[in-house]
mmCIF file of C-alpha atoms in Angstrom:
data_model
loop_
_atom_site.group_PDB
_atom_site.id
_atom_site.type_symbol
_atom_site.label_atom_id
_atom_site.label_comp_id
_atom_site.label_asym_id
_atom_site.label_seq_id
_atom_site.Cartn_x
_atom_site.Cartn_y
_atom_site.Cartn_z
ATOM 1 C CA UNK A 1 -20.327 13.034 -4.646
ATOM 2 C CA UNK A 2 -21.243 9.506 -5.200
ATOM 3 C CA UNK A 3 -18.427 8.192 -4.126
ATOM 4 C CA UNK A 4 -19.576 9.900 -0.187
ATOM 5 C CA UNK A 5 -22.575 8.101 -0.869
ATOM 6 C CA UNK A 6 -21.089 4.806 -1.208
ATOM 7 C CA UNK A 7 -19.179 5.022 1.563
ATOM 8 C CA UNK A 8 -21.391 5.853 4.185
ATOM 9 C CA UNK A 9 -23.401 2.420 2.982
ATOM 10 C CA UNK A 10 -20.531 0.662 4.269
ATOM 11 C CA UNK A 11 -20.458 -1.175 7.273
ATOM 12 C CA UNK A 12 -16.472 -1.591 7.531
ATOM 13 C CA UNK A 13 -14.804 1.681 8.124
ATOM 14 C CA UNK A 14 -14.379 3.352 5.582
ATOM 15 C CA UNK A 15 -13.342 6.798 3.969
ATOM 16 C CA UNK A 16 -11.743 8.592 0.866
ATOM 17 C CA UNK A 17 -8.625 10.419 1.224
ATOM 18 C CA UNK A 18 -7.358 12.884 -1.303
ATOM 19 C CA UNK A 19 -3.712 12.976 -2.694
ATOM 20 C CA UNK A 20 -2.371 14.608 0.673
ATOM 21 C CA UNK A 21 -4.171 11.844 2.813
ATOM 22 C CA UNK A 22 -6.849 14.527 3.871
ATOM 23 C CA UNK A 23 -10.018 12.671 4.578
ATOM 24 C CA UNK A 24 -12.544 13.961 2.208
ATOM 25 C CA UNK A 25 -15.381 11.622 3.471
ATOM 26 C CA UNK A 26 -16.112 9.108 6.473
ATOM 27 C CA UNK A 27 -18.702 6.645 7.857
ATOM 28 C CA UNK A 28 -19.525 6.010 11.347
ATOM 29 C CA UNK A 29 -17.906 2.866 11.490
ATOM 30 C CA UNK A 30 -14.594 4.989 10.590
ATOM 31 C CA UNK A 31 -14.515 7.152 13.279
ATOM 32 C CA UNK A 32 -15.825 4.461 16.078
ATOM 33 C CA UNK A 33 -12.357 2.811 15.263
ATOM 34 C CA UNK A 34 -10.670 6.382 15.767
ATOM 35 C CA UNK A 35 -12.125 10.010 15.797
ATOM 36 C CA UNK A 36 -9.217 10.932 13.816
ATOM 37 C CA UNK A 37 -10.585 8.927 10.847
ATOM 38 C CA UNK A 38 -13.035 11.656 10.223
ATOM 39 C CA UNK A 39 -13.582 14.351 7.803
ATOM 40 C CA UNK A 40 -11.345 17.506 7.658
ATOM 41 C CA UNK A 41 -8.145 15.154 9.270
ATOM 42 C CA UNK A 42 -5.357 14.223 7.987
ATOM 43 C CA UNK A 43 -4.141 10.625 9.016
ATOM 44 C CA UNK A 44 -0.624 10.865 7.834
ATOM 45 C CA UNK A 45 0.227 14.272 9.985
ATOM 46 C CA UNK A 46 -1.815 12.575 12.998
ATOM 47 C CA UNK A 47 0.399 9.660 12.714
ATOM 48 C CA UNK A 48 3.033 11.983 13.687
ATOM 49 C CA UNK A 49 1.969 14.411 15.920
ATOM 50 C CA UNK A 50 -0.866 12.709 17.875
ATOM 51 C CA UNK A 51 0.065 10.878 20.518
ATOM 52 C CA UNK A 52 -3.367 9.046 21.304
ATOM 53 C CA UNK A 53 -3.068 8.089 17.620
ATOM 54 C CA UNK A 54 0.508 6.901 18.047
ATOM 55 C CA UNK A 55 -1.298 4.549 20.844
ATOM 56 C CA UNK A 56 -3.775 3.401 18.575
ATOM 57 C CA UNK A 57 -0.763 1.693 16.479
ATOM 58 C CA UNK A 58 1.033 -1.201 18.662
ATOM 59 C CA UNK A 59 3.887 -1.085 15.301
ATOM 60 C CA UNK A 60 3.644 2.581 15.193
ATOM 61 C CA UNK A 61 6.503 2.802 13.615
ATOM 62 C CA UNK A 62 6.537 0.016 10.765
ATOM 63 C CA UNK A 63 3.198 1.923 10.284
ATOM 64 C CA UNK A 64 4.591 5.794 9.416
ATOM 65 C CA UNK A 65 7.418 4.142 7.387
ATOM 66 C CA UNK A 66 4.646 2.841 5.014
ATOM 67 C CA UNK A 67 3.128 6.270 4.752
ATOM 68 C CA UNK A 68 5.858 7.734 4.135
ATOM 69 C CA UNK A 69 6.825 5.466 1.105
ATOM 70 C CA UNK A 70 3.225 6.171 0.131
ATOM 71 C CA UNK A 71 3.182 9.803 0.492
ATOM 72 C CA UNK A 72 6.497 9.897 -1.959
ATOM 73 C CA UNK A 73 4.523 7.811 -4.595
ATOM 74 C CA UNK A 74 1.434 9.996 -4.216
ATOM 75 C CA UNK A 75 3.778 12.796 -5.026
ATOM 76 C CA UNK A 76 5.923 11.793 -7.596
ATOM 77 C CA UNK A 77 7.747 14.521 -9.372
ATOM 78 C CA UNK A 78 5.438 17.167 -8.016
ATOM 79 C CA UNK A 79 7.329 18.503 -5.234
ATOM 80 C CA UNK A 80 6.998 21.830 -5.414
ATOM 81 C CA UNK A 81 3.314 22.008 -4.756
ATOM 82 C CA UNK A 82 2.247 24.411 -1.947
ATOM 83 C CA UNK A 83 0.069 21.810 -0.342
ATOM 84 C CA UNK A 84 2.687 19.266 -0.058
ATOM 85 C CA UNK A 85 5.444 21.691 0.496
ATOM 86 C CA UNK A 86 3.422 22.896 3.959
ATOM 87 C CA UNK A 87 2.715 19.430 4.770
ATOM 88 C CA UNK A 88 6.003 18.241 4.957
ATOM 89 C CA UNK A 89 7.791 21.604 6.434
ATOM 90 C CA UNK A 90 5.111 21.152 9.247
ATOM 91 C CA UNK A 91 5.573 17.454 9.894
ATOM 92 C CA UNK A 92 9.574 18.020 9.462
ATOM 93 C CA UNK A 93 9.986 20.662 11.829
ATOM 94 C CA UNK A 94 7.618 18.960 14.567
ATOM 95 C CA UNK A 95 8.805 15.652 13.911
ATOM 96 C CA UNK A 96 12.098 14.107 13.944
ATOM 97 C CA UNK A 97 10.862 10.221 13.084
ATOM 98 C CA UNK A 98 9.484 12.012 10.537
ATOM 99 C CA UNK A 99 12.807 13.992 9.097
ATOM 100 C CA UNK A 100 14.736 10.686 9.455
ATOM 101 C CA UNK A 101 12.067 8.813 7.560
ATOM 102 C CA UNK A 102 12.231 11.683 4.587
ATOM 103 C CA UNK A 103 15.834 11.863 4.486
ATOM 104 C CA UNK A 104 15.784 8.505 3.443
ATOM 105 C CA UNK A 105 13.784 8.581 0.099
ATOM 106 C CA UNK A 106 11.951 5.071 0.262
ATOM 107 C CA UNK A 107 9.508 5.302 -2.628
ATOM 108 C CA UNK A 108 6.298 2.467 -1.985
ATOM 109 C CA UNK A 109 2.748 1.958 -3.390
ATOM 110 C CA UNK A 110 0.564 1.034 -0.025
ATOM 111 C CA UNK A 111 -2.969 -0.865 -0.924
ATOM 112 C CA UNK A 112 -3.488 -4.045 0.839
ATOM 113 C CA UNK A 113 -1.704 -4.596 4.538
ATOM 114 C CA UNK A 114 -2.739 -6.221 7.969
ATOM 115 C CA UNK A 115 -2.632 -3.403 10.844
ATOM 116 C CA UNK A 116 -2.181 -3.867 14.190
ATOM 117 C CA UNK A 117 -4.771 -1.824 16.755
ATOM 118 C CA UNK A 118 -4.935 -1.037 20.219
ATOM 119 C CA UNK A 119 -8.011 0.458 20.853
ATOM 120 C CA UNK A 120 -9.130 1.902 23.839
ATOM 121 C CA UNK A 121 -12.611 0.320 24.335
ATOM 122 C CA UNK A 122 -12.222 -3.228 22.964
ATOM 123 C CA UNK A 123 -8.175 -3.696 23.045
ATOM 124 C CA UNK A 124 -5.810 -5.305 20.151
ATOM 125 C CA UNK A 125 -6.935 -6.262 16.808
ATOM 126 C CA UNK A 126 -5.691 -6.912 13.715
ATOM 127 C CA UNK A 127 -7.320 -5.364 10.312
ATOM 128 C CA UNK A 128 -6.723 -5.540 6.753
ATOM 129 C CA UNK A 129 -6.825 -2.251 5.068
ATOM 130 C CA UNK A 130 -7.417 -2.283 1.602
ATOM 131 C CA UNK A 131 -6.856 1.254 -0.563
ATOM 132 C CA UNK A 132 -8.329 1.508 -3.697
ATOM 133 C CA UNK A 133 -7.882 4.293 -6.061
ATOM 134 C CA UNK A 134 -11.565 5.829 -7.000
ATOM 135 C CA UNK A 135 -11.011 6.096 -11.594
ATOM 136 C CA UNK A 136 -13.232 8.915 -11.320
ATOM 137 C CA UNK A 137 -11.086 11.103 -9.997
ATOM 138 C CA UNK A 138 -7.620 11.198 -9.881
ATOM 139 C CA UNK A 139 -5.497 11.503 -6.766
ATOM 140 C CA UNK A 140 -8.782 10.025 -4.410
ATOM 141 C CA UNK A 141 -8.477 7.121 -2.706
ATOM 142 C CA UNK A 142 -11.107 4.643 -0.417
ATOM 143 C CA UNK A 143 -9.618 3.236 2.222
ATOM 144 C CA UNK A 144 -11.199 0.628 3.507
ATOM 145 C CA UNK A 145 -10.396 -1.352 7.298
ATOM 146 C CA UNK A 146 -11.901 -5.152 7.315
ATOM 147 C CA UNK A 147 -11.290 -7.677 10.037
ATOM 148 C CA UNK A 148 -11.150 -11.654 8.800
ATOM 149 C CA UNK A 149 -14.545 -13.014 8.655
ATOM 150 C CA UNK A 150 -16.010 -14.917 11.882
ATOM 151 C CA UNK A 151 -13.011 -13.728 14.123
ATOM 152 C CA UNK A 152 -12.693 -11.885 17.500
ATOM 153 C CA UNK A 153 -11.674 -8.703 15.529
ATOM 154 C CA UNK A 154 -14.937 -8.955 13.396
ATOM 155 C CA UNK A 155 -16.532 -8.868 16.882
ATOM 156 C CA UNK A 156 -15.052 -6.352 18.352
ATOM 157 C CA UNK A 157 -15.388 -4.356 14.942
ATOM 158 C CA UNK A 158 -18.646 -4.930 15.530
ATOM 159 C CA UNK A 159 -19.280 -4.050 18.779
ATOM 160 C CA UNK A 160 -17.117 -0.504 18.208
ATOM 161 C CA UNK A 161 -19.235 0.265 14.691
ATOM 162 C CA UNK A 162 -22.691 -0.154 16.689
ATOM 163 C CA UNK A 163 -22.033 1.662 20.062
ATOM 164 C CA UNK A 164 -22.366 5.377 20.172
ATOM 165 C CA UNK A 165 -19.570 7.579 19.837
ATOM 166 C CA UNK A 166 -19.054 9.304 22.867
ATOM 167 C CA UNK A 167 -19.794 13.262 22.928
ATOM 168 C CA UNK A 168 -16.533 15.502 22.728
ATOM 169 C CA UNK A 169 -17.167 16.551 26.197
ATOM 170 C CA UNK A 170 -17.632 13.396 27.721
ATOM 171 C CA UNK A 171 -15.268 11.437 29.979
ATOM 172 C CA UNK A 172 -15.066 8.665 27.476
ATOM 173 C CA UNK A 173 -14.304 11.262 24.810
ATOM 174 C CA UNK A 174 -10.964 12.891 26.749
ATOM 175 C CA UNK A 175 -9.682 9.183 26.879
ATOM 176 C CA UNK A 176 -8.643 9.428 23.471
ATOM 177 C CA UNK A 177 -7.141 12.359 24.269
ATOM 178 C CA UNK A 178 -5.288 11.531 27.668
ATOM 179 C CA UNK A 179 -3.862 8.415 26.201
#
């Protein structure tokens, strides 16, 4: 798909999510800022029921009340879809920040926000995530992580999207998840 190919040109993680916030397609740089951000994962049931990615959010909270909102709007009046229907009896049943944020029906389109990181190898920093709907093909979306230009987040973006990832086997690899 070209919009896979476009993506992995990007040097700012990026990748596409479909309407269920499964990631469809990632670049490197995605999944140097978390492994999570990485095809076949679903960022919005991590957010949940992770908790290295919980750690990875400083406002973890403020953060799963925006997907939430955006989860509702990505819905709209299709609730009876199997898909969605599994997602949310999983994340319901497992979570109860989850059932409390639900219950309360807050409805909210999420594109541009600052978000707060705490990342294991090169500590806080703050990035703007942009989320742009791809025309092509309804229900996809590239989401897109950018730090402001010339800052110490750019350079610690930097030095994250150029190192290595660590192997899954690796003791560098379990610190995501021991933390």
């Amino acid at each position: 798909m070209g919009i896979q190919k476009l993506v992995e040109t990007l040097t700012q993680p990026a990748y596409v999510e479909g309407r269920y916030f499964d990631i469809l397609a990632a670049n490197s740089s995605a999944s140097a800022l978390s492994p999570r951000f990485s095809v076949g994962r679903n960022p919005l049931r991590d957010m949940f029921l992770e908790p290295a990615d919980q750690a990875l959010y400083p406002d973890w909270q403020h953060s799963t009340k925006c997907l939430i909102g955006n989860l509702r709007r990505a819905i709209g009046t299709d609730v009876d879809d199997p898909r969605f229907v599994e997602l949310v009896g999983e994340l319901s049943l497992a979570s109860p920040w989850f059932r409390e944020l639900w219950a309360r029906h807050d409805v909210k389109a999420q594109f541009g926000a600052p978000m707060q990181f705490d990342h294991p190898t090169v500590g806080e920093m703050t990035l703007y995530r942009e989320r742009m709907s791809v025309d092509s093909t309804p229900g996809l979306e590239l989401v897109v992580f950018h730090p402001e230009p010339g800052s110490a987040d750019a350079e610690k973006l930097s030095l994250l999207s150029s190192a290595a990832l660590p192997s899954e086997g690796s003791d560098a690899g379990r610190e995501w998840s021991e933390r």
